[in-house]
CSV table of C-alpha atoms in Angstrom, one decimal:
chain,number,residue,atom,x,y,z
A,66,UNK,CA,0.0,0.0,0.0
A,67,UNK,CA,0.9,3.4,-0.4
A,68,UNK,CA,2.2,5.8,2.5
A,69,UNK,CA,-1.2,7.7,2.6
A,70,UNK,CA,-3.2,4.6,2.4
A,71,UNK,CA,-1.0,3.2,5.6
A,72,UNK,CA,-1.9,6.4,7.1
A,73,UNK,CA,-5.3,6.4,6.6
A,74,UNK,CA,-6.1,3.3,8.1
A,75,UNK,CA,-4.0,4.2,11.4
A,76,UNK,CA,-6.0,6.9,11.7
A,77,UNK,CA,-9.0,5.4,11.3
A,78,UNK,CA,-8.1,2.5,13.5
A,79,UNK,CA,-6.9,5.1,16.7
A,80,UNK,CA,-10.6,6.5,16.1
A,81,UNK,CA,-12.2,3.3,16.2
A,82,UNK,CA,-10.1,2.2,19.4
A,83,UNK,CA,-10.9,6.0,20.8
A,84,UNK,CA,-14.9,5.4,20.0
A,85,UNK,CA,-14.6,1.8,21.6
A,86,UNK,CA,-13.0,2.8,24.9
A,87,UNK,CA,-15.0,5.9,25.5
A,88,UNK,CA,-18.1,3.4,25.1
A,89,UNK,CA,-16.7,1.4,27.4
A,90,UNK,CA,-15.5,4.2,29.4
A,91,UNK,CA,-19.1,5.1,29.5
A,92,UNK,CA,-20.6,1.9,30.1
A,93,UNK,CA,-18.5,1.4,33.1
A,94,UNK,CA,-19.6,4.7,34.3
A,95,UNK,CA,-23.4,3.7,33.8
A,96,UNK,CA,-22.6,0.6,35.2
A,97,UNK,CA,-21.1,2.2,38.5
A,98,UNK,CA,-23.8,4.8,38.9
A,99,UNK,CA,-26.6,2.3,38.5
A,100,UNK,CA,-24.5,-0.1,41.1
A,101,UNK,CA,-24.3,2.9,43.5
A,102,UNK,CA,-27.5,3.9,43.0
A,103,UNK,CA,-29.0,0.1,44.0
A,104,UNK,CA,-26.4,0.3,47.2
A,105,UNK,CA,-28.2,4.0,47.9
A,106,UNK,CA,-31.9,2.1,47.7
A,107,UNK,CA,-30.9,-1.0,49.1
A,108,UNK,CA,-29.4,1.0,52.3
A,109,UNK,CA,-32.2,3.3,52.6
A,110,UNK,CA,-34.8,0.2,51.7
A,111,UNK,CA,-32.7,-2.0,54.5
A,112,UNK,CA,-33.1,1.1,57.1
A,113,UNK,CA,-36.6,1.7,56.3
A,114,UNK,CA,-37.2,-1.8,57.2
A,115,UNK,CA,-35.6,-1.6,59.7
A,116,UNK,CA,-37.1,1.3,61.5
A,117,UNK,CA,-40.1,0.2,60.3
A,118,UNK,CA,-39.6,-4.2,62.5
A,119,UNK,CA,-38.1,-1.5,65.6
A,120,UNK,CA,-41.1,0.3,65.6
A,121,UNK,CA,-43.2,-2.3,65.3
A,122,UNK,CA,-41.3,-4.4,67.9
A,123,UNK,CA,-41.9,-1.3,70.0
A,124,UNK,CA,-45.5,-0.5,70.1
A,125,UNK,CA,-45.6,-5.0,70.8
A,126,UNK,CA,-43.6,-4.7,73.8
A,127,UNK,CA,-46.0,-1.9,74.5
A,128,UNK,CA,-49.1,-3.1,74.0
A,129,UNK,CA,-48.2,-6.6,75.8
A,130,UNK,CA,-46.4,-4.4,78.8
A,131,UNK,CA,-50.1,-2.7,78.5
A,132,UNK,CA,-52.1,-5.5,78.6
A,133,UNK,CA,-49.9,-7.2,81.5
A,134,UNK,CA,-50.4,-4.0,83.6
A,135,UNK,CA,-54.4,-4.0,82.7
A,136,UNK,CA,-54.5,-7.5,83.8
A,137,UNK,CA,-52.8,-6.9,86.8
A,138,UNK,CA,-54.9,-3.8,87.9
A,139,UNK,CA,-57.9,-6.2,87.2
A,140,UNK,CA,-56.2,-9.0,89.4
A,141,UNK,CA,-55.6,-6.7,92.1
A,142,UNK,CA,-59.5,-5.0,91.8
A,143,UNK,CA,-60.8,-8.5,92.0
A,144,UNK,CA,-58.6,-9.6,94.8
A,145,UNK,CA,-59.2,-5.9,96.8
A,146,UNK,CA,-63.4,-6.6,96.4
A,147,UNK,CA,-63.0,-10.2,97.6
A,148,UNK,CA,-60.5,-9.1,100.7
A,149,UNK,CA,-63.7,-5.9,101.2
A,150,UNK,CA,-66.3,-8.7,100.8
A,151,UNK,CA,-64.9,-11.0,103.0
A,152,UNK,CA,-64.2,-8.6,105.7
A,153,UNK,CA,-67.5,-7.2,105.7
A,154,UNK,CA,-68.6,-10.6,106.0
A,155,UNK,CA,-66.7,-11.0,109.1
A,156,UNK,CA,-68.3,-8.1,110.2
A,157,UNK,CA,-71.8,-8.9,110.1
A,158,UNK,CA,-71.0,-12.4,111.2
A,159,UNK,CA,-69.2,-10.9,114.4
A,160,UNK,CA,-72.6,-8.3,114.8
A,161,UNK,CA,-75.2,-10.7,113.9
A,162,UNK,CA,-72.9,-12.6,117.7
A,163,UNK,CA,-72.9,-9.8,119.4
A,164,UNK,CA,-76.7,-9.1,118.5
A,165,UNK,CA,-77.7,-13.0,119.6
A,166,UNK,CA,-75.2,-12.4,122.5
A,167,UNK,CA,-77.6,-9.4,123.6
A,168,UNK,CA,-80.4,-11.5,123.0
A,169,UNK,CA,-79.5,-14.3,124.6
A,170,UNK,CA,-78.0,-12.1,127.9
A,171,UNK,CA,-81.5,-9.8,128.0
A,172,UNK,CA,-83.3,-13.9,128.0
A,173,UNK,CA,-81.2,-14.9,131.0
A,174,UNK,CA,-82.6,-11.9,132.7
A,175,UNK,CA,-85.9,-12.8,131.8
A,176,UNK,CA,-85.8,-15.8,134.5
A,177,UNK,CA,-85.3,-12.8,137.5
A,178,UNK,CA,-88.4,-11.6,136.1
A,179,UNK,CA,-90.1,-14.8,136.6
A,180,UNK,CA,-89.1,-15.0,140.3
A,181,UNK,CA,-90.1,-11.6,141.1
A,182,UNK,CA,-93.0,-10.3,143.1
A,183,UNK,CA,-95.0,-9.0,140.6
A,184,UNK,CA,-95.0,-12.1,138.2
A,185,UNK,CA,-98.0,-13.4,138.9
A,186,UNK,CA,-99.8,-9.9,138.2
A,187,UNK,CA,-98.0,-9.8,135.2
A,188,UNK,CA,-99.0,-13.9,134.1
A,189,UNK,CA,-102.6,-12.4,134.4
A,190,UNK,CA,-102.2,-9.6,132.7
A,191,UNK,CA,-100.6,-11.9,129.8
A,192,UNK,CA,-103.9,-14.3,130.1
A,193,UNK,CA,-106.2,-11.5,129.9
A,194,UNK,CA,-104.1,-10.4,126.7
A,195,UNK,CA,-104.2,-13.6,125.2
A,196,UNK,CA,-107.7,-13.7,125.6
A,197,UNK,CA,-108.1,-10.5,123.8
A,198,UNK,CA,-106.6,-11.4,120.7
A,199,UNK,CA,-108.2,-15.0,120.2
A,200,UNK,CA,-111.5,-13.6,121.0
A,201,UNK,CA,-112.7,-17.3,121.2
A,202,UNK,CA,-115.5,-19.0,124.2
A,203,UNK,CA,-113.5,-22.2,124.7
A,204,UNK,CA,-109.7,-21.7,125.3
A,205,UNK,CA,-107.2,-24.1,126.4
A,206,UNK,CA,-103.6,-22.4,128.7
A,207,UNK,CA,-100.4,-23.9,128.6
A,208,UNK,CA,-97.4,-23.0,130.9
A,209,UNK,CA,-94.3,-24.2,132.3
A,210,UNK,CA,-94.2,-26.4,135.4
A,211,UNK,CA,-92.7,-23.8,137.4
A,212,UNK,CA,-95.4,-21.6,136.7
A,213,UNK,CA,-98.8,-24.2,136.7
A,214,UNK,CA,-99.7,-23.1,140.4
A,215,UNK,CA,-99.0,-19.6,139.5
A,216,UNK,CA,-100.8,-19.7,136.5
A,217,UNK,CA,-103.6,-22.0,137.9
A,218,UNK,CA,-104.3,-19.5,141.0
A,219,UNK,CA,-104.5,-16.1,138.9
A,220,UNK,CA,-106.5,-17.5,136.0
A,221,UNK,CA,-110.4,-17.3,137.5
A,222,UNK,CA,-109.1,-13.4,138.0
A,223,UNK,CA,-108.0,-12.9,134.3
A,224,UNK,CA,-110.8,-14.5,132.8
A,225,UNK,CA,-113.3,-12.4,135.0
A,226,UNK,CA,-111.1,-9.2,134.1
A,227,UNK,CA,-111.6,-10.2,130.2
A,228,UNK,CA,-115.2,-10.8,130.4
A,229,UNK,CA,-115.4,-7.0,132.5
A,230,UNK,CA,-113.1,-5.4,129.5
A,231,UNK,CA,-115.5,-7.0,126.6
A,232,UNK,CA,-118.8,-6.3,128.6
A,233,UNK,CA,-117.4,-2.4,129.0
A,234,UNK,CA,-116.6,-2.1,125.3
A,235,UNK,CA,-119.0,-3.8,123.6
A,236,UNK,CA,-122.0,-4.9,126.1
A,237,UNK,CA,-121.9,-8.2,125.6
A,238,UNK,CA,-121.2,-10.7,128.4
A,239,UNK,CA,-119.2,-13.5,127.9
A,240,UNK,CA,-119.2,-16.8,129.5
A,241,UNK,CA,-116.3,-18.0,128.1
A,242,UNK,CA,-114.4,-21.4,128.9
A,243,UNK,CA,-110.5,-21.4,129.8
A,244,UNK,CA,-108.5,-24.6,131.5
A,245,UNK,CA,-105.4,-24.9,131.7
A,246,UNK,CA,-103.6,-27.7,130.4
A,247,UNK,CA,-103.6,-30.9,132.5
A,248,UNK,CA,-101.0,-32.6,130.0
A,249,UNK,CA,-97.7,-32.8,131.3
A,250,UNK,CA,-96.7,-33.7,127.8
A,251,UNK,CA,-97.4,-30.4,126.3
A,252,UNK,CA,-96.3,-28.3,129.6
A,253,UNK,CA,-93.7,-25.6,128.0
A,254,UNK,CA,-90.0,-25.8,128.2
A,255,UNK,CA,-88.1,-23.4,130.3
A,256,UNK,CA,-86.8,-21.6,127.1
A,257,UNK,CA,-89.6,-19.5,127.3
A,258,UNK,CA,-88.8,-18.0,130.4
A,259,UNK,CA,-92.8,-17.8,131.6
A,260,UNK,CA,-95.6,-16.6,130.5
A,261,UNK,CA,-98.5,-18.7,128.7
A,262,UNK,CA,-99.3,-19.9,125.7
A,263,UNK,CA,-103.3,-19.6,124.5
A,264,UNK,CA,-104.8,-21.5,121.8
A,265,UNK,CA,-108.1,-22.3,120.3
A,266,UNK,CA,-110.3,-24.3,117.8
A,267,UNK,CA,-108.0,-27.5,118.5
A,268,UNK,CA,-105.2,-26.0,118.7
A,269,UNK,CA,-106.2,-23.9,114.8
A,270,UNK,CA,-105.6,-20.3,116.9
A,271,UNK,CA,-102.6,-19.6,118.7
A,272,UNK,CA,-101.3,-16.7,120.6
A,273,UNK,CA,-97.7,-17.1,122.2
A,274,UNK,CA,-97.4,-14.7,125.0
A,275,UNK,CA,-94.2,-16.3,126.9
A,276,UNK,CA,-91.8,-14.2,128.1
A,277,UNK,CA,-89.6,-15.2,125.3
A,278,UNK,CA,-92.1,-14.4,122.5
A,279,UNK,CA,-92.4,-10.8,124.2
A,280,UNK,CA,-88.7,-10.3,124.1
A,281,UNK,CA,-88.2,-11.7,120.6
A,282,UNK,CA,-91.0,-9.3,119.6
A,283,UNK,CA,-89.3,-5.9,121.8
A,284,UNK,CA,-86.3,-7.0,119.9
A,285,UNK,CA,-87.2,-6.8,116.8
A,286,UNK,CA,-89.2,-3.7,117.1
A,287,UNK,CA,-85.9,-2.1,118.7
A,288,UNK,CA,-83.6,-3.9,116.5
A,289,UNK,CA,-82.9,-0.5,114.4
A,290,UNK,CA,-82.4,1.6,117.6
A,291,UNK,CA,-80.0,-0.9,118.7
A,292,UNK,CA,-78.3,-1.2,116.0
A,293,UNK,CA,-77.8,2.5,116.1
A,294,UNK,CA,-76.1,2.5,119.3
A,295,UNK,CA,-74.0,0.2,119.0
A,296,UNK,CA,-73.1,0.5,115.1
A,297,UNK,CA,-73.0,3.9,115.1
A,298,UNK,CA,-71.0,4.4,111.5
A,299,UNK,CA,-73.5,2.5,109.8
């Protein structure tokens, strides 16, 4: 080949070989933007994430801390109301004993009234009562043993003092029929402190006027007063 022909082709071979490495050139430089780019996503993807599984693991803990503490508070509610409920069970238990205790101390008593003097004015008092609220001709007295002569010796009185009271109030005279109780087996037991026991119409109408029917009646009537003075913060 000629000189300029050699020439030529070096020329045009250094600007092929200048064209092919600055493609390269700029491939490599696309190739390390786009790689730098991906680490730039994939680090802010990979803390996004992140922040994201933290947060997340947070507001868990939280809500289960949360839920732990609720169930707790409810734990301790439900064991505070039992601990109130029990003790104010004890309470009434240990008022409900002291309110028998009374009871049963004010019923002791009861047996000084029997051996007083003015029993037997107060057994016919009881019989003319009795009679007064059954309001019947034939009725049948029951007492204790320890009260049968008592009761046997003022019971002509109170039935002529009940037929006096009706005939004042209403004009009528009676002629009613009361006995007392020959059966030993249905004398009264000495829990009833005295007193009588009326009934009529075999046995159908009964009036309890013992001593112990009188106090359990007082009592009751008097329970809110008592329990006033000695509950006082109630």
């Amino acid at each position: 080949p000629t000189p300029f022909s050699a020439n030529a082709n070096q020329k045009i071979f250094k600007m092929a070989s200048d064209q092919i490495r600055q493609m390269v050139n700029f491939i490599l430089q696309e190739a390390h933007e786009k790689a730098n780019e991906i680490r730039v996503k994939t680090e802010h993807d990979f803390n996004l994430e992140k922040q994201t599984l933290v947060h997340e693991a947070k507001l868990n803990i939280q809500d289960d801390f949360a839920k732990k503490e609720k169930d707790r508070e409810i734990q301790e509610r439900i064991a505070r109301s039992a601990e109130i409920g029990e003790c104010k069970v004890k309470k009434m238990q240990m008022r409900d004993e002291l309110l028998n205790q009374l009871l049963a101390d004010a019923a002791t008593k009861l047996g000084v009234v029997a051996r007083g003097q003015n029993y037997q004015h107060l057994v016919q008092k009881l019989i003319v009562q009795g009679l007064i609220k059954i309001e019947e001709i034939e009725v049948t007295v029951y007492c204790r043993k320890d009260d049968f002569a008592t009761v046997a010796e003022v019971l002509p009185a109170a039935v002529e003092e009940y037929v006096g009271i009706i005939e004042r109030e209403s004009g009528i005279k009676l002629s009613p029929k009361v006995a007392l109780t020959t059966d030993e087996t249905k004398i009264l037991p000495d829990s009833t402190y005295g007193g009588v026991v009326l009934t009529a119409c075999a046995g159908k109408i009964v009036c309890d006027n013992t001593m112990a029917a009188r106090l359990e009646l007082v009592y009751n009537e008097l329970l809110p007063s008592i329990r006033a003075i000695l509950f006082p913060e109630e």
